[in-house]
């Protein structure tokens, strides 16, 4: 059985924040490869200030998905470790451990949260891990003062455009600046 832990990352989790930075950078490189430069989002500042706008005290959430060779049942044992908030199991065996993916949530104000940076490394794609990681984030968001979640993506990112409707997201009017002609805006009502 392959076990993937879902970790809630905070400002104290130095090691996991570095993992998130690495995954965010890989996400940026992936977007660059499909002709999408996200510098308009002040991405370098976002990396330099993590958790920044995704910090818990700002209404945000950072989740790290990590494959492990053992299913640890307890939560964090020290203040500097991220808290395990769930796990995802898939058929098959694994002989390695590693960071698999991430997702983030930030507060837009007025009870609206924005999902950002959903990314699963290529070698782990096809296992519906992005879907499950999104479900965990949505579940957490329901416990925060949000009534709506929003996101933006691009038509050229077909897997993203297929994933979000499975979670109940519907297309909506633009709510933020996105310079790409194929930008797609979606939202999910939580209440």
CSV table of C-alpha atoms in Angstrom, one decimal, residues 148-153 160-165 169-173 175 184-188:
chain,number,residue,atom,x,y,z
A,148,UNK,CA,-17.0,30.9,-0.9
A,149,UNK,CA,-13.8,29.6,-2.4
A,150,UNK,CA,-12.5,31.0,-5.7
A,151,UNK,CA,-9.6,30.1,-8.0
A,152,UNK,CA,-8.2,31.0,-11.4
A,153,UNK,CA,-6.7,28.6,-13.9
A,160,UNK,CA,-7.2,21.5,-13.7
A,161,UNK,CA,-10.2,22.5,-15.8
A,162,UNK,CA,-11.5,18.9,-15.4
A,163,UNK,CA,-10.6,18.5,-11.7
A,164,UNK,CA,-12.4,21.6,-10.2
A,165,UNK,CA,-15.9,20.8,-11.5
A,169,UNK,CA,-16.6,24.5,-8.7
A,170,UNK,CA,-18.5,26.5,-11.4
A,171,UNK,CA,-17.3,29.1,-13.7
A,172,UNK,CA,-17.7,32.7,-12.6
A,173,UNK,CA,-16.8,36.2,-13.6
A,175,UNK,CA,-12.5,38.4,-9.6
A,184,UNK,CA,-10.8,30.7,-16.3
A,185,UNK,CA,-12.3,31.8,-13.0
A,186,UNK,CA,-14.3,29.4,-10.8
A,187,UNK,CA,-16.0,29.4,-7.4
A,188,UNK,CA,-17.5,27.0,-4.9
